[in-house]
Amino acid sequence: MTPVILGLLALLLAGPVPVLLARAQWPHRVPRAAIVLWQALALAAVLAALGAGLSLGSELILQPELGPLEIALYTLVTVLTCVVAGRLFWATVKVAVRTRARRRRHRELVDLLARHLPATGVAGVSVPNIRVLAERTPLAYCLPGVRGSRVVVSEGALERLRPEELAGVLTHELAHVRARHDLVVEAFTALREAFPSFVRLRMPLEQNQLLIEMLADDAARRRVGAAPVARALVTLATASAPAGGLAAAANGTLLPRVRRLAEPASPHRLLSAVTYLTAAAIVTVPTVTVALPWLIRLADALA
């Protein structure tokens, strides 16, 4: 029964639930909690899928009297489960190495070609490692990292943006750097690349890209207000971030973010609390009610 329950749970969390969540508008009110909910969904789906395969394979231990056909079937399922786990691990490593290599190369180019500015005095915002590119197109993005993060703006952005708009953009990029929002994108990119194209969903990655931009918008809005942030996003709309970077005006996220900035800011504490509790329940309830009894039964069989 355990493999069936976990298998159905994995299918539910990997298919209908992400589709419904992606269509909802309420996550935009609590982007931080919504990101945690998306992470809980992804973690629970992966654990349920792996648990379904391993629990079925464990019948080789729990039921020694199995026939040859059942033994072959359960062995095959166990091997496939291990392959899925290996692909997920390899995708995580590959995405992390690839992203950091791209970021390092771009950082070296920026340091070589761009003008360095002091960390203080840029639109009243203290920005360490800020670089200015001699580019007329207004653009702004960041290259996050444990060491050597960069915030990059163009001459066009410095000329076109008003002081409060520039302060909002810089605050936005600093929010990405300090909170390491890039790690959220990396995790969902790895999850997407771990599976074949015919079962991939773009929604988790796209929704989390939107939510981290909304989080950074909130940081900018708290500093300079909503209107300057919205005007800056429109000014930067034609720009895009390099591979491995995060841009203030990320492609495909502009319209919902500007609409959200037009609405009054509200903490939505109750919705946030319910979302966090739901995320915790999605991970813990199946673990306690389904996986833990199976693990105890398996431990007893091995003892």
PDB file of C-alpha atoms in Angstrom:
ATOM      1  CA  MET A   1       0.000   0.000   0.000  1.00  0.00           C
ATOM      2  CA  THR A   2       2.871   2.374   0.748  1.00  0.00           C
ATOM      3  CA  PRO A   3       4.191   2.434  -2.867  1.00  0.00           C
ATOM      4  CA  VAL A   4       0.694   3.167  -4.188  1.00  0.00           C
ATOM      5  CA  ILE A   5       0.080   6.041  -1.765  1.00  0.00           C
ATOM      6  CA  LEU A   6       3.496   7.586  -2.362  1.00  0.00           C
ATOM      7  CA  GLY A   7       3.185   7.121  -6.124  1.00  0.00           C
ATOM      8  CA  LEU A   8      -0.204   8.837  -6.241  1.00  0.00           C
ATOM      9  CA  LEU A   9       1.134  11.622  -4.023  1.00  0.00           C
ATOM     10  CA  ALA A  10       4.121  12.118  -6.329  1.00  0.00           C
ATOM     11  CA  LEU A  11       1.859  12.333  -9.381  1.00  0.00           C
ATOM     12  CA  LEU A  12      -0.426  14.814  -7.619  1.00  0.00           C
ATOM     13  CA  LEU A  13       2.401  17.066  -6.420  1.00  0.00           C
ATOM     14  CA  ALA A  14       4.215  16.955  -9.764  1.00  0.00           C
ATOM     15  CA  GLY A  15       1.193  17.623 -11.966  1.00  0.00           C
ATOM     16  CA  PRO A  16      -2.169  19.107 -10.944  1.00  0.00           C
ATOM     17  CA  VAL A  17      -0.997  20.946  -7.816  1.00  0.00           C
ATOM     18  CA  PRO A  18       1.764  23.003  -9.550  1.00  0.00           C
ATOM     19  CA  VAL A  19      -0.637  23.839 -12.392  1.00  0.00           C
ATOM     20  CA  LEU A  20      -3.274  25.131  -9.984  1.00  0.00           C
ATOM     21  CA  LEU A  21      -0.739  27.038  -7.906  1.00  0.00           C
ATOM     22  CA  ALA A  22       0.765  28.670 -11.000  1.00  0.00           C
ATOM     23  CA  ARG A  23      -2.672  29.921 -12.050  1.00  0.00           C
ATOM     24  CA  ALA A  24      -3.449  31.436  -8.648  1.00  0.00           C
ATOM     25  CA  GLN A  25      -2.864  35.112  -7.918  1.00  0.00           C
ATOM     26  CA  TRP A  26      -2.696  34.973  -4.131  1.00  0.00           C
ATOM     27  CA  PRO A  27       0.975  33.823  -4.042  1.00  0.00           C
ATOM     28  CA  HIS A  28       1.933  37.263  -5.403  1.00  0.00           C
ATOM     29  CA  ARG A  29       0.723  38.791  -2.150  1.00  0.00           C
ATOM     30  CA  VAL A  30       3.173  36.702  -0.096  1.00  0.00           C
ATOM     31  CA  PRO A  31       6.104  35.936  -2.412  1.00  0.00           C
ATOM     32  CA  ARG A  32       8.487  34.786   0.315  1.00  0.00           C
ATOM     33  CA  ALA A  33       6.016  32.279   1.737  1.00  0.00           C
ATOM     34  CA  ALA A  34       5.001  31.216  -1.771  1.00  0.00           C
ATOM     35  CA  ILE A  35       8.622  30.383  -2.630  1.00  0.00           C
ATOM     36  CA  VAL A  36       8.802  28.185   0.483  1.00  0.00           C
ATOM     37  CA  LEU A  37       5.555  26.498  -0.604  1.00  0.00           C
ATOM     38  CA  TRP A  38       6.958  25.810  -4.087  1.00  0.00           C
ATOM     39  CA  GLN A  39      10.109  24.379  -2.512  1.00  0.00           C
ATOM     40  CA  ALA A  40       8.031  22.170  -0.220  1.00  0.00           C
ATOM     41  CA  LEU A  41       6.003  20.909  -3.189  1.00  0.00           C
ATOM     42  CA  ALA A  42       9.158  20.064  -5.124  1.00  0.00           C
ATOM     43  CA  LEU A  43      10.819  18.369  -2.154  1.00  0.00           C
ATOM     44  CA  ALA A  44       7.698  16.383  -1.266  1.00  0.00           C
ATOM     45  CA  ALA A  45       7.192  15.302  -4.898  1.00  0.00           C
ATOM     46  CA  VAL A  46      10.787  14.085  -5.193  1.00  0.00           C
ATOM     47  CA  LEU A  47      10.687  12.287  -1.836  1.00  0.00           C
ATOM     48  CA  ALA A  48       7.350  10.681  -2.680  1.00  0.00           C
ATOM     49  CA  ALA A  49       8.589   9.504  -6.088  1.00  0.00           C
ATOM     50  CA  LEU A  50      11.795   8.065  -4.659  1.00  0.00           C
ATOM     51  CA  GLY A  51       9.943   6.631  -1.684  1.00  0.00           C
ATOM     52  CA  ALA A  52       7.427   4.907  -3.947  1.00  0.00           C
ATOM     53  CA  GLY A  53      10.191   3.169  -5.882  1.00  0.00           C
ATOM     54  CA  LEU A  54      12.273   2.233  -2.869  1.00  0.00           C
ATOM     55  CA  SER A  55       9.299   1.016  -0.850  1.00  0.00           C
ATOM     56  CA  LEU A  56       8.270  -1.226  -3.728  1.00  0.00           C
ATOM     57  CA  GLY A  57      11.825  -2.485  -4.022  1.00  0.00           C
ATOM     58  CA  SER A  58      11.956  -3.128  -0.291  1.00  0.00           C
ATOM     59  CA  GLU A  59       9.374  -5.865  -0.772  1.00  0.00           C
ATOM     60  CA  LEU A  60      12.364  -7.991  -1.791  1.00  0.00           C
ATOM     61  CA  ILE A  61      13.354  -7.889   1.881  1.00  0.00           C
ATOM     62  CA  LEU A  62       9.921  -7.764   3.468  1.00  0.00           C
ATOM     63  CA  GLN A  63       8.531 -10.662   1.416  1.00  0.00           C
ATOM     64  CA  PRO A  64      11.224 -13.353   0.891  1.00  0.00           C
ATOM     65  CA  GLU A  65       8.692 -15.718  -0.682  1.00  0.00           C
ATOM     66  CA  LEU A  66       8.282 -13.611  -3.847  1.00  0.00           C
ATOM     67  CA  GLY A  67       8.275 -15.359  -7.225  1.00  0.00           C
ATOM     68  CA  PRO A  68      10.856 -14.826  -9.987  1.00  0.00           C
ATOM     69  CA  LEU A  69       8.634 -12.379 -11.923  1.00  0.00           C
ATOM     70  CA  GLU A  70       7.963 -10.248  -8.864  1.00  0.00           C
ATOM     71  CA  ILE A  71      11.657 -10.261  -7.946  1.00  0.00           C
ATOM     72  CA  ALA A  72      12.582  -9.096 -11.445  1.00  0.00           C
ATOM     73  CA  LEU A  73       9.909  -6.376 -11.393  1.00  0.00           C
ATOM     74  CA  TYR A  74      10.823  -5.035  -7.958  1.00  0.00           C
ATOM     75  CA  THR A  75      14.527  -5.095  -8.823  1.00  0.00           C
ATOM     76  CA  LEU A  76      13.861  -3.130 -12.001  1.00  0.00           C
ATOM     77  CA  VAL A  77      11.838  -0.521 -10.097  1.00  0.00           C
ATOM     78  CA  THR A  78      14.621  -0.157  -7.528  1.00  0.00           C
ATOM     79  CA  VAL A  79      17.234   0.330 -10.249  1.00  0.00           C
ATOM     80  CA  LEU A  80      15.059   2.923 -12.027  1.00  0.00           C
ATOM     81  CA  THR A  81      14.558   4.772  -8.750  1.00  0.00           C
ATOM     82  CA  CYS A  82      18.307   4.886  -8.186  1.00  0.00           C
ATOM     83  CA  VAL A  83      18.754   6.178 -11.747  1.00  0.00           C
ATOM     84  CA  VAL A  84      16.252   8.993 -11.085  1.00  0.00           C
ATOM     85  CA  ALA A  85      18.061   9.898  -7.853  1.00  0.00           C
ATOM     86  CA  GLY A  86      21.382   9.863  -9.709  1.00  0.00           C
ATOM     87  CA  ARG A  87      20.023  12.093 -12.497  1.00  0.00           C
ATOM     88  CA  LEU A  88      18.732  14.565  -9.939  1.00  0.00           C
ATOM     89  CA  PHE A  89      22.073  14.659  -8.156  1.00  0.00           C
ATOM     90  CA  TRP A  90      23.975  15.024 -11.437  1.00  0.00           C
ATOM     91  CA  ALA A  91      21.653  17.785 -12.671  1.00  0.00           C
ATOM     92  CA  THR A  92      22.154  19.700  -9.427  1.00  0.00           C
ATOM     93  CA  VAL A  93      25.940  19.465  -9.710  1.00  0.00           C
ATOM     94  CA  LYS A  94      25.916  20.293 -13.439  1.00  0.00           C
ATOM     95  CA  VAL A  95      23.718  23.369 -13.037  1.00  0.00           C
ATOM     96  CA  ALA A  96      25.767  24.635 -10.097  1.00  0.00           C
ATOM     97  CA  VAL A  97      29.106  24.205 -11.902  1.00  0.00           C
ATOM     98  CA  ARG A  98      27.803  25.645 -15.192  1.00  0.00           C
ATOM     99  CA  THR A  99      26.187  28.669 -13.546  1.00  0.00           C
ATOM    100  CA  ARG A 100      29.252  29.535 -11.499  1.00  0.00           C
ATOM    101  CA  ALA A 101      31.546  29.151 -14.504  1.00  0.00           C
ATOM    102  CA  ARG A 102      29.395  31.499 -16.576  1.00  0.00           C
ATOM    103  CA  ARG A 103      29.188  33.951 -13.710  1.00  0.00           C
ATOM    104  CA  ARG A 104      32.950  33.870 -13.175  1.00  0.00           C
ATOM    105  CA  ARG A 105      33.681  34.512 -16.868  1.00  0.00           C
ATOM    106  CA  HIS A 106      31.213  37.367 -17.019  1.00  0.00           C
ATOM    107  CA  ARG A 107      32.572  38.857 -13.784  1.00  0.00           C
ATOM    108  CA  GLU A 108      36.068  38.831 -15.262  1.00  0.00           C
ATOM    109  CA  LEU A 109      34.818  40.617 -18.390  1.00  0.00           C
ATOM    110  CA  VAL A 110      32.938  43.190 -16.341  1.00  0.00           C
ATOM    111  CA  ASP A 111      35.971  43.876 -14.171  1.00  0.00           C
ATOM    112  CA  LEU A 112      38.070  44.319 -17.296  1.00  0.00           C
ATOM    113  CA  LEU A 113      35.711  46.504 -19.332  1.00  0.00           C
ATOM    114  CA  ALA A 114      33.586  48.372 -16.826  1.00  0.00           C
ATOM    115  CA  ARG A 115      34.247  51.456 -14.766  1.00  0.00           C
ATOM    116  CA  HIS A 116      34.540  50.921 -11.037  1.00  0.00           C
ATOM    117  CA  LEU A 117      32.609  53.172  -8.686  1.00  0.00           C
ATOM    118  CA  PRO A 118      33.114  53.606  -4.952  1.00  0.00           C
ATOM    119  CA  ALA A 119      30.756  51.589  -2.777  1.00  0.00           C
ATOM    120  CA  THR A 120      29.176  54.682  -1.228  1.00  0.00           C
ATOM    121  CA  GLY A 121      27.414  57.619  -2.756  1.00  0.00           C
ATOM    122  CA  VAL A 122      25.575  55.915  -5.654  1.00  0.00           C
ATOM    123  CA  ALA A 123      22.076  57.425  -5.439  1.00  0.00           C
ATOM    124  CA  GLY A 124      22.442  57.286  -1.677  1.00  0.00           C
ATOM    125  CA  VAL A 125      22.758  53.483  -1.686  1.00  0.00           C
ATOM    126  CA  SER A 126      25.868  51.708  -0.427  1.00  0.00           C
ATOM    127  CA  VAL A 127      26.687  49.162  -3.142  1.00  0.00           C
ATOM    128  CA  PRO A 128      29.907  47.147  -2.850  1.00  0.00           C
ATOM    129  CA  ASN A 129      31.502  45.994  -6.107  1.00  0.00           C
ATOM    130  CA  ILE A 130      29.389  48.148  -8.419  1.00  0.00           C
ATOM    131  CA  ARG A 131      30.477  48.346 -12.063  1.00  0.00           C
ATOM    132  CA  VAL A 132      29.369  50.740 -14.810  1.00  0.00           C
ATOM    133  CA  LEU A 133      29.378  49.593 -18.437  1.00  0.00           C
ATOM    134  CA  ALA A 134      29.870  52.072 -21.277  1.00  0.00           C
ATOM    135  CA  GLU A 135      26.552  51.106 -22.831  1.00  0.00           C
ATOM    136  CA  ARG A 136      23.804  53.499 -23.932  1.00  0.00           C
ATOM    137  CA  THR A 137      21.014  50.945 -23.397  1.00  0.00           C
ATOM    138  CA  PRO A 138      19.692  51.268 -19.833  1.00  0.00           C
ATOM    139  CA  LEU A 139      20.352  48.020 -18.013  1.00  0.00           C
ATOM    140  CA  ALA A 140      20.972  46.777 -14.499  1.00  0.00           C
ATOM    141  CA  TYR A 141      21.702  43.302 -13.193  1.00  0.00           C
ATOM    142  CA  CYS A 142      23.655  41.472 -10.533  1.00  0.00           C
ATOM    143  CA  LEU A 143      26.060  38.547 -10.468  1.00  0.00           C
ATOM    144  CA  PRO A 144      25.503  36.905  -7.065  1.00  0.00           C
ATOM    145  CA  GLY A 145      28.076  34.809  -5.293  1.00  0.00           C
ATOM    146  CA  VAL A 146      29.538  33.935  -1.915  1.00  0.00           C
ATOM    147  CA  ARG A 147      32.546  36.033  -2.841  1.00  0.00           C
ATOM    148  CA  GLY A 148      32.936  38.632  -5.513  1.00  0.00           C
ATOM    149  CA  SER A 149      29.297  39.463  -6.224  1.00  0.00           C
ATOM    150  CA  ARG A 150      28.789  42.328  -8.658  1.00  0.00           C
ATOM    151  CA  VAL A 151      26.049  44.861  -9.309  1.00  0.00           C
ATOM    152  CA  VAL A 152      26.290  46.113 -12.883  1.00  0.00           C
ATOM    153  CA  VAL A 153      24.589  49.167 -14.390  1.00  0.00           C
ATOM    154  CA  SER A 154      25.088  50.908 -17.703  1.00  0.00           C
ATOM    155  CA  GLU A 155      25.839  54.540 -18.468  1.00  0.00           C
ATOM    156  CA  GLY A 156      22.430  54.630 -20.113  1.00  0.00           C
ATOM    157  CA  ALA A 157      20.771  53.640 -16.837  1.00  0.00           C
ATOM    158  CA  LEU A 158      22.658  56.303 -14.911  1.00  0.00           C
ATOM    159  CA  GLU A 159      21.547  58.929 -17.441  1.00  0.00           C
ATOM    160  CA  ARG A 160      17.928  57.828 -17.898  1.00  0.00           C
ATOM    161  CA  LEU A 161      16.970  56.953 -14.331  1.00  0.00           C
ATOM    162  CA  ARG A 162      16.098  59.613 -11.789  1.00  0.00           C
ATOM    163  CA  PRO A 163      17.968  59.446  -8.458  1.00  0.00           C
ATOM    164  CA  GLU A 164      15.082  57.737  -6.622  1.00  0.00           C
ATOM    165  CA  GLU A 165      14.589  55.299  -9.512  1.00  0.00           C
ATOM    166  CA  LEU A 166      18.283  54.417  -9.532  1.00  0.00           C
ATOM    167  CA  ALA A 167      18.194  53.965  -5.760  1.00  0.00           C
ATOM    168  CA  GLY A 168      15.279  51.561  -6.174  1.00  0.00           C
ATOM    169  CA  VAL A 169      17.080  49.560  -8.871  1.00  0.00           C
ATOM    170  CA  LEU A 170      20.260  49.269  -6.808  1.00  0.00           C
ATOM    171  CA  THR A 171      18.263  48.241  -3.732  1.00  0.00           C
ATOM    172  CA  HIS A 172      16.508  45.633  -5.886  1.00  0.00           C
ATOM    173  CA  GLU A 173      19.807  44.139  -7.044  1.00  0.00           C
ATOM    174  CA  LEU A 174      21.274  44.204  -3.544  1.00  0.00           C
ATOM    175  CA  ALA A 175      18.237  42.267  -2.311  1.00  0.00           C
ATOM    176  CA  HIS A 176      19.040  39.520  -4.843  1.00  0.00           C
ATOM    177  CA  VAL A 177      22.693  39.444  -3.799  1.00  0.00           C
ATOM    178  CA  ARG A 178      22.101  39.439  -0.048  1.00  0.00           C
ATOM    179  CA  ALA A 179      19.267  36.897  -0.029  1.00  0.00           C
ATOM    180  CA  ARG A 180      20.975  34.652  -2.639  1.00  0.00           C
ATOM    181  CA  HIS A 181      17.808  34.425  -4.727  1.00  0.00           C
ATOM    182  CA  ASP A 182      19.918  32.797  -7.443  1.00  0.00           C
ATOM    183  CA  LEU A 183      19.996  29.592  -5.383  1.00  0.00           C
ATOM    184  CA  VAL A 184      16.226  29.302  -5.723  1.00  0.00           C
ATOM    185  CA  VAL A 185      16.527  29.573  -9.493  1.00  0.00           C
ATOM    186  CA  GLU A 186      19.368  27.031  -9.524  1.00  0.00           C
ATOM    187  CA  ALA A 187      17.371  24.485  -7.533  1.00  0.00           C
ATOM    188  CA  PHE A 188      14.345  24.621  -9.834  1.00  0.00           C
ATOM    189  CA  THR A 189      16.545  24.659 -12.931  1.00  0.00           C
ATOM    190  CA  ALA A 190      18.243  21.462 -11.733  1.00  0.00           C
ATOM    191  CA  LEU A 191      14.888  19.877 -10.943  1.00  0.00           C
ATOM    192  CA  ARG A 192      13.657  20.665 -14.448  1.00  0.00           C
ATOM    193  CA  GLU A 193      16.797  19.386 -16.178  1.00  0.00           C
ATOM    194  CA  ALA A 194      16.808  16.151 -14.181  1.00  0.00           C
ATOM    195  CA  PHE A 195      13.784  14.814 -16.039  1.00  0.00           C
ATOM    196  CA  PRO A 196      13.116  14.124 -19.734  1.00  0.00           C
ATOM    197  CA  SER A 197      11.540  16.927 -21.767  1.00  0.00           C
ATOM    198  CA  PHE A 198       8.178  15.154 -22.127  1.00  0.00           C
ATOM    199  CA  VAL A 199       7.576  15.239 -18.353  1.00  0.00           C
ATOM    200  CA  ARG A 200       9.131  18.634 -17.601  1.00  0.00           C
ATOM    201  CA  LEU A 201       7.087  21.497 -16.245  1.00  0.00           C
ATOM    202  CA  ARG A 202       8.315  25.050 -16.792  1.00  0.00           C
ATOM    203  CA  MET A 203       5.852  26.511 -14.315  1.00  0.00           C
ATOM    204  CA  PRO A 204       7.807  25.908 -11.082  1.00  0.00           C
ATOM    205  CA  LEU A 205      10.924  27.579 -12.488  1.00  0.00           C
ATOM    206  CA  GLU A 206       9.023  30.455 -14.115  1.00  0.00           C
ATOM    207  CA  GLN A 207       6.868  31.114 -11.064  1.00  0.00           C
ATOM    208  CA  ASN A 208       9.853  31.196  -8.731  1.00  0.00           C
ATOM    209  CA  GLN A 209      11.722  33.552 -11.066  1.00  0.00           C
ATOM    210  CA  LEU A 210       8.712  35.858 -10.859  1.00  0.00           C
ATOM    211  CA  LEU A 211       8.411  35.531  -7.077  1.00  0.00           C
ATOM    212  CA  ILE A 212      12.059  36.369  -6.372  1.00  0.00           C
ATOM    213  CA  GLU A 213      11.716  39.474  -8.549  1.00  0.00           C
ATOM    214  CA  MET A 214       8.650  40.477  -6.543  1.00  0.00           C
ATOM    215  CA  LEU A 215      10.612  39.994  -3.327  1.00  0.00           C
ATOM    216  CA  ALA A 216      13.351  42.293  -4.619  1.00  0.00           C
ATOM    217  CA  ASP A 217      10.688  44.785  -5.776  1.00  0.00           C
ATOM    218  CA  ASP A 218       9.352  44.846  -2.221  1.00  0.00           C
ATOM    219  CA  ALA A 219      12.804  45.739  -0.890  1.00  0.00           C
ATOM    220  CA  ALA A 220      13.065  48.567  -3.436  1.00  0.00           C
ATOM    221  CA  ARG A 221       9.520  49.774  -2.700  1.00  0.00           C
ATOM    222  CA  ARG A 222      10.268  49.989   1.019  1.00  0.00           C
ATOM    223  CA  ARG A 223      13.177  52.293   0.248  1.00  0.00           C
ATOM    224  CA  VAL A 224      11.857  54.621  -2.460  1.00  0.00           C
ATOM    225  CA  GLY A 225       8.159  53.835  -2.902  1.00  0.00           C
ATOM    226  CA  ALA A 226       6.237  51.951  -5.580  1.00  0.00           C
ATOM    227  CA  ALA A 227       6.058  54.598  -8.310  1.00  0.00           C
ATOM    228  CA  PRO A 228       9.836  55.078  -8.797  1.00  0.00           C
ATOM    229  CA  VAL A 229      10.356  51.300  -8.873  1.00  0.00           C
ATOM    230  CA  ALA A 230       7.632  50.845 -11.496  1.00  0.00           C
ATOM    231  CA  ARG A 231       9.030  53.672 -13.661  1.00  0.00           C
ATOM    232  CA  ALA A 232      12.520  52.186 -13.423  1.00  0.00           C
ATOM    233  CA  LEU A 233      11.279  48.753 -14.478  1.00  0.00           C
ATOM    234  CA  VAL A 234       9.623  50.237 -17.553  1.00  0.00           C
ATOM    235  CA  THR A 235      12.811  52.134 -18.431  1.00  0.00           C
ATOM    236  CA  LEU A 236      14.859  48.951 -18.135  1.00  0.00           C
ATOM    237  CA  ALA A 237      12.299  46.792 -19.954  1.00  0.00           C
ATOM    238  CA  THR A 238      14.466  46.213 -23.050  1.00  0.00           C
ATOM    239  CA  ALA A 239      17.442  44.916 -21.052  1.00  0.00           C
ATOM    240  CA  SER A 240      18.149  41.325 -20.032  1.00  0.00           C
ATOM    241  CA  ALA A 241      20.565  39.615 -17.693  1.00  0.00           C
ATOM    242  CA  PRO A 242      23.502  37.508 -18.849  1.00  0.00           C
ATOM    243  CA  ALA A 243      23.478  33.784 -18.130  1.00  0.00           C
ATOM    244  CA  GLY A 244      23.930  33.357 -14.397  1.00  0.00           C
ATOM    245  CA  GLY A 245      22.800  36.886 -13.552  1.00  0.00           C
ATOM    246  CA  LEU A 246      19.576  38.392 -12.262  1.00  0.00           C
ATOM    247  CA  ALA A 247      18.182  41.516 -13.943  1.00  0.00           C
ATOM    248  CA  ALA A 248      15.845  44.101 -12.432  1.00  0.00           C
ATOM    249  CA  ALA A 249      13.600  43.984 -15.510  1.00  0.00           C
ATOM    250  CA  ALA A 250      13.679  40.214 -16.034  1.00  0.00           C
ATOM    251  CA  ASN A 251      12.089  39.034 -19.270  1.00  0.00           C
ATOM    252  CA  GLY A 252       8.488  37.882 -18.951  1.00  0.00           C
ATOM    253  CA  THR A 253       7.976  39.223 -15.419  1.00  0.00           C
ATOM    254  CA  LEU A 254       7.485  42.933 -16.034  1.00  0.00           C
ATOM    255  CA  LEU A 255       3.721  43.242 -16.462  1.00  0.00           C
ATOM    256  CA  PRO A 256       2.578  41.331 -13.345  1.00  0.00           C
ATOM    257  CA  ARG A 257       5.213  43.114 -11.266  1.00  0.00           C
ATOM    258  CA  VAL A 258       4.140  46.585 -12.401  1.00  0.00           C
ATOM    259  CA  ARG A 259       0.509  45.676 -11.743  1.00  0.00           C
ATOM    260  CA  ARG A 260       1.451  44.472  -8.287  1.00  0.00           C
ATOM    261  CA  LEU A 261       3.367  47.678  -7.541  1.00  0.00           C
ATOM    262  CA  ALA A 262       0.215  49.637  -8.408  1.00  0.00           C
ATOM    263  CA  GLU A 263      -1.616  47.915  -5.552  1.00  0.00           C
ATOM    264  CA  PRO A 264      -1.271  49.110  -1.937  1.00  0.00           C
ATOM    265  CA  ALA A 265       1.420  47.280  -0.002  1.00  0.00           C
ATOM    266  CA  SER A 266       0.069  44.997   2.721  1.00  0.00           C
ATOM    267  CA  PRO A 267       1.826  42.413   4.923  1.00  0.00           C
ATOM    268  CA  HIS A 268      -0.909  39.714   4.572  1.00  0.00           C
ATOM    269  CA  ARG A 269       0.289  38.084   7.791  1.00  0.00           C
ATOM    270  CA  LEU A 270      -2.519  35.543   8.039  1.00  0.00           C
ATOM    271  CA  LEU A 271      -2.102  34.388   4.418  1.00  0.00           C
ATOM    272  CA  SER A 272       1.642  34.166   4.927  1.00  0.00           C
ATOM    273  CA  ALA A 273       1.262  32.078   8.087  1.00  0.00           C
ATOM    274  CA  VAL A 274      -1.219  29.699   6.421  1.00  0.00           C
ATOM    275  CA  THR A 275       1.136  29.310   3.450  1.00  0.00           C
ATOM    276  CA  TYR A 276       4.098  28.457   5.691  1.00  0.00           C
ATOM    277  CA  LEU A 277       1.994  25.939   7.634  1.00  0.00           C
ATOM    278  CA  THR A 278       0.791  24.361   4.398  1.00  0.00           C
ATOM    279  CA  ALA A 279       4.371  24.042   3.174  1.00  0.00           C
ATOM    280  CA  ALA A 280       5.402  22.355   6.416  1.00  0.00           C
ATOM    281  CA  ALA A 281       2.416  20.000   6.286  1.00  0.00           C
ATOM    282  CA  ILE A 282       3.109  18.975   2.680  1.00  0.00           C
ATOM    283  CA  VAL A 283       6.524  17.659   3.717  1.00  0.00           C
ATOM    284  CA  THR A 284       5.866  16.367   7.224  1.00  0.00           C
ATOM    285  CA  VAL A 285       2.416  14.740   7.017  1.00  0.00           C
ATOM    286  CA  PRO A 286       3.286  12.156   4.297  1.00  0.00           C
ATOM    287  CA  THR A 287       6.592  11.494   6.045  1.00  0.00           C
ATOM    288  CA  VAL A 288       4.983  10.798   9.414  1.00  0.00           C
ATOM    289  CA  THR A 289       1.874   8.958   8.215  1.00  0.00           C
ATOM    290  CA  VAL A 290       3.251   6.952   5.265  1.00  0.00           C
ATOM    291  CA  ALA A 291       7.038   6.907   5.016  1.00  0.00           C
ATOM    292  CA  LEU A 292       7.882   6.537   8.707  1.00  0.00           C
ATOM    293  CA  PRO A 293       5.767   3.390   9.288  1.00  0.00           C
ATOM    294  CA  TRP A 294       7.341   1.826   6.195  1.00  0.00           C
ATOM    295  CA  LEU A 295      10.847   2.679   7.455  1.00  0.00           C
ATOM    296  CA  ILE A 296      10.066   1.203  10.882  1.00  0.00           C
ATOM    297  CA  ARG A 297       8.752  -1.969   9.238  1.00  0.00           C
ATOM    298  CA  LEU A 298      11.873  -2.175   7.064  1.00  0.00           C
ATOM    299  CA  ALA A 299      14.148  -1.633  10.059  1.00  0.00           C
ATOM    300  CA  ASP A 300      12.404  -4.405  11.965  1.00  0.00           C
ATOM    301  CA  ALA A 301      12.844  -6.760   8.988  1.00  0.00           C
ATOM    302  CA  LEU A 302      16.546  -5.995   8.796  1.00  0.00           C
ATOM    303  CA  ALA A 303      17.083  -6.330  12.549  1.00  0.00           C
TER     304      ALA A 303
END
